[in-house]
Amino acid sequence: MKNFSGNILFLDRSDINTDEIIPAKYLTEISKQALKPYLLEDLKLVGFDPQRDIDGKQVILTRANFGCGSSREHAPWALEVNGIHLVIGENFARIFRQNMFNCGMMAVELPDSIIDSIFRKFAGQNTYLETDLDKNTFILTAQGLSQEVPFSISEFDRSLVASGGWVEYADRKY
Amino acid sequence: MGCFMGKTIAEKIFDAHRVDNPSEDVHVIRLDAVFCHEITTPIAINDLVDRGKDRVFDPGKIKVVIDHVTPAKDSKTAMQGKILRDWARRHNIPDFFDIGRNGICHALFPEMGFVRPGFTVIMGDSHTCTHGAFGAFAAGVGTTDLEVGILKGVCAFHYPSTIRIDITGRMPEGVFAKDVILFIIHQLGVNGATNKVLEFTGPVVDAMSMESRMTLCNMAVEAGGTSGICYPDMTTVEYLWKFTKDDYADKASALDHFKTFHSDPGARYDRVLEFDVSRLEPMVTFGFKPDQVMPVREMASTRIDQVYIGSCTNGRIEDLRVAAQVLSGKKISDSIRGIVSPATPEAFRLAMEEGLLKIFLDAGFCVTNPTCGACLGMSNGVLAEGEVCAATTNRNFNGRMGKGGMVHLVSPATAAASAIAGTIVNSELYKGSS
Ligand code: SF4
């Protein structure tokens, strides 16, 4: 199973699309690793610099409809090779969400009020998120601050995560 | 589900192929065929190798072709071909089609008899929906789904919900399946069938050739559809007969079997729509979305630089025949670059034997080998910034045939007529609506 804890990269915008996550011109690459330097290269977000801000982050917190656009699985792969295995948002584009769990990663939805309160409380600070898959909670900590946030995922998605993705799950089960 | 309720074809196929139901609305189905090409498969192969799972579930059910860029145009595309070729060899996959025998996947595989009524098919390609023309469930998938298909011969889907489209009336002369599907996409919108199966029925579809049905189903995904589907009938039996003749006593018994893959009268649909095509005109897209469609008449005199006849939508022999009929004895405009890519070696051979290639050459067309080529802007006719192409392909996305290029989707007849005129125009085959 992958690691779902780590430092949070705050992306305070809705509708971040797959072209922003990984531009189309890199689709001729034949290895996932080759995508590593280009994650979020074209993201339009004031104050965000991919060269400076991605390194050392393992979790993305964002708003609504993350991963919309094309069906390219290069989007979760670009996250994966950068060590980012968990994206938290209000909701996700259907195929992106499926691709994440297919890859043994998680795309977790939280109510917009909670997302909003986390942004207000933690954004701009070095924030660590610990995922407890048994208790279904995230624990966020920053300088002098801490918060526990419950979440839920379906049983099928949980088994995909536990297996490390659809390939491992299917190979074992079918 | 109550016992009175009928099922759609897609539901019947799912129920006959289900191997697991791991959570509500996730249905894992057994696959009858997994198709592979050199753009999306190499990364799946490499990942399987990395995982120590370099296996295939059944070499006989995996069909492999190099079709998107062939011959290879640079080192990267050469490597994509090599990874696929080496993999097919080391797993003794008998049906591997390399240059000289290759053609566009969605035209070649049906021609080889690899798709049958009731089949389940996946491929890492969005136009896999084409194969539903045979009464199959055929869906494009992402890389991980393709990997699992290759490894285990299964794929997970939501239970299919279907939109039925009854196509009625009489097709006017000079109006073709491409015009019908462009009109339908215009009606549905590019998201109108997202996550749905599109079932095409009615007398107009019954009268269509397999080639025309493939054109219809090919563009289901442009309305967001997972698979197109047509009811298999005597036309399907005839098309497949050379591959199935040992399986059935005669054509009538083949037909009886195929008819089990029709939707039941009481089947439940998401929606049922009816389109009467009696007054339909030849259609063309404008803009960068395939639902931006208008009659050719209203776009007439739009200047173009290139005409492209080919692709998995309209590169089959039937399409070449229509285009050649329009071009016969004529020359294309000096301002036009005309390119025709027969979709398969068989289409190429027939076009040669029937004298169609001579008509294309005499008219001033360039004839290429079978390949996707210009359709996705990778080779064989990429547009320059600001250039405009009338194409028989299926996607007019911004930059699809080359950065800054504009694509107008049309039928082969309209494409040929436009090549002669130098502007988008109706073909002489179209006599006007009555
Ligand atoms: S012809 Fe075009 S649409 Fe069809 S498979 Fe090839 S690239 Fe895709």
Short mmCIF file of N, CA and C in Angstrom, two decimals, chain B residues 21 32 44 46 51 61 65 72 78 98 106 114 128 137 152 207 213 240 248-249 262 279 301 329 338 345 401 404 414:
data_model
loop_
_atom_site.label_atom_id
_atom_site.label_comp_id
_atom_site.label_asym_id
_atom_site.label_seq_id
_atom_site.Cartn_x
_atom_site.Cartn_y
_atom_site.Cartn_z
N ASN B 21 -19.00 -8.69 -8.93
CA ASN B 21 -19.82 -7.50 -8.66
C ASN B 21 -19.31 -6.94 -7.32
N ASP B 32 -13.81 -10.69 -24.48
CA ASP B 32 -13.59 -11.61 -25.60
C ASP B 32 -12.42 -11.16 -26.46
N ALA B 44 1.69 0.64 -20.97
CA ALA B 44 1.07 -0.45 -20.20
C ALA B 44 2.04 -1.64 -20.13
N ASN B 46 5.34 -1.57 -20.38
CA ASN B 46 6.46 -1.23 -19.50
C ASN B 46 6.07 -1.33 -18.04
N ARG B 51 6.31 -4.31 -12.85
CA ARG B 51 5.65 -4.99 -11.73
C ARG B 51 6.00 -6.48 -11.66
N LYS B 61 -6.57 -13.93 -27.91
CA LYS B 61 -7.63 -12.93 -27.80
C LYS B 61 -7.09 -11.50 -27.81
N VAL B 65 -1.78 -4.05 -33.45
CA VAL B 65 -1.45 -3.39 -34.72
C VAL B 65 -0.62 -2.13 -34.46
N ALA B 72 7.33 4.47 -39.04
CA ALA B 72 7.73 5.37 -37.96
C ALA B 72 8.34 6.63 -38.54
N ALA B 78 9.43 5.22 -33.47
CA ALA B 78 10.09 3.95 -33.77
C ALA B 78 10.19 3.10 -32.51
N ASP B 98 2.07 -5.63 -38.62
CA ASP B 98 3.13 -4.64 -38.78
C ASP B 98 3.06 -4.09 -40.21
N HIS B 106 -9.59 0.21 -36.03
CA HIS B 106 -11.05 0.07 -36.03
C HIS B 106 -11.61 -0.27 -37.42
N PHE B 114 -12.52 -10.21 -36.22
CA PHE B 114 -12.20 -10.31 -34.80
C PHE B 114 -13.33 -9.85 -33.89
N THR B 128 -12.92 2.94 -29.91
CA THR B 128 -13.22 1.50 -29.82
C THR B 128 -14.73 1.25 -29.94
N PHE B 137 -20.35 -5.05 -27.25
CA PHE B 137 -20.07 -3.95 -26.33
C PHE B 137 -18.58 -3.67 -26.43
N LYS B 152 -5.42 -10.11 -17.33
CA LYS B 152 -6.44 -10.99 -16.77
C LYS B 152 -7.67 -11.19 -17.66
N ALA B 207 -31.03 -0.75 -43.22
CA ALA B 207 -30.67 -0.73 -44.65
C ALA B 207 -29.19 -0.41 -44.86
N ARG B 213 -22.60 1.41 -40.72
CA ARG B 213 -22.90 1.25 -39.28
C ARG B 213 -21.66 1.54 -38.45
N LEU B 240 -19.67 -11.37 -41.91
CA LEU B 240 -18.81 -12.25 -41.11
C LEU B 240 -18.76 -13.68 -41.63
N TYR B 248 -21.71 -22.50 -38.09
CA TYR B 248 -23.16 -22.59 -38.25
C TYR B 248 -23.49 -23.48 -39.45
N ALA B 249 -24.65 -24.14 -39.36
CA ALA B 249 -25.09 -25.01 -40.46
C ALA B 249 -25.33 -24.16 -41.71
N HIS B 262 -30.33 -8.89 -29.69
CA HIS B 262 -31.18 -7.73 -29.93
C HIS B 262 -31.79 -7.33 -28.59
N ARG B 279 -35.33 14.61 -44.67
CA ARG B 279 -34.99 15.95 -45.16
C ARG B 279 -33.57 16.37 -44.75
N SER B 301 -18.53 27.86 -49.72
CA SER B 301 -17.53 28.88 -50.07
C SER B 301 -16.54 29.16 -48.94
N GLY B 329 -12.88 11.68 -63.49
CA GLY B 329 -12.76 12.56 -64.64
C GLY B 329 -12.53 14.02 -64.29
N GLY B 338 -4.66 17.41 -51.75
CA GLY B 338 -5.58 16.29 -51.50
C GLY B 338 -4.81 15.06 -51.03
N PRO B 345 -5.08 -2.53 -45.78
CA PRO B 345 -4.49 -3.07 -47.01
C PRO B 345 -5.58 -3.60 -47.97
N MET B 401 -5.27 18.34 -36.04
CA MET B 401 -4.46 17.93 -37.20
C MET B 401 -3.20 18.79 -37.34
N GLY B 404 -2.74 25.10 -34.38
CA GLY B 404 -3.23 26.28 -35.08
C GLY B 404 -4.04 25.95 -36.33
N THR B 414 -18.65 14.96 -49.68
CA THR B 414 -18.43 16.39 -49.51
C THR B 414 -16.94 16.73 -49.60
#
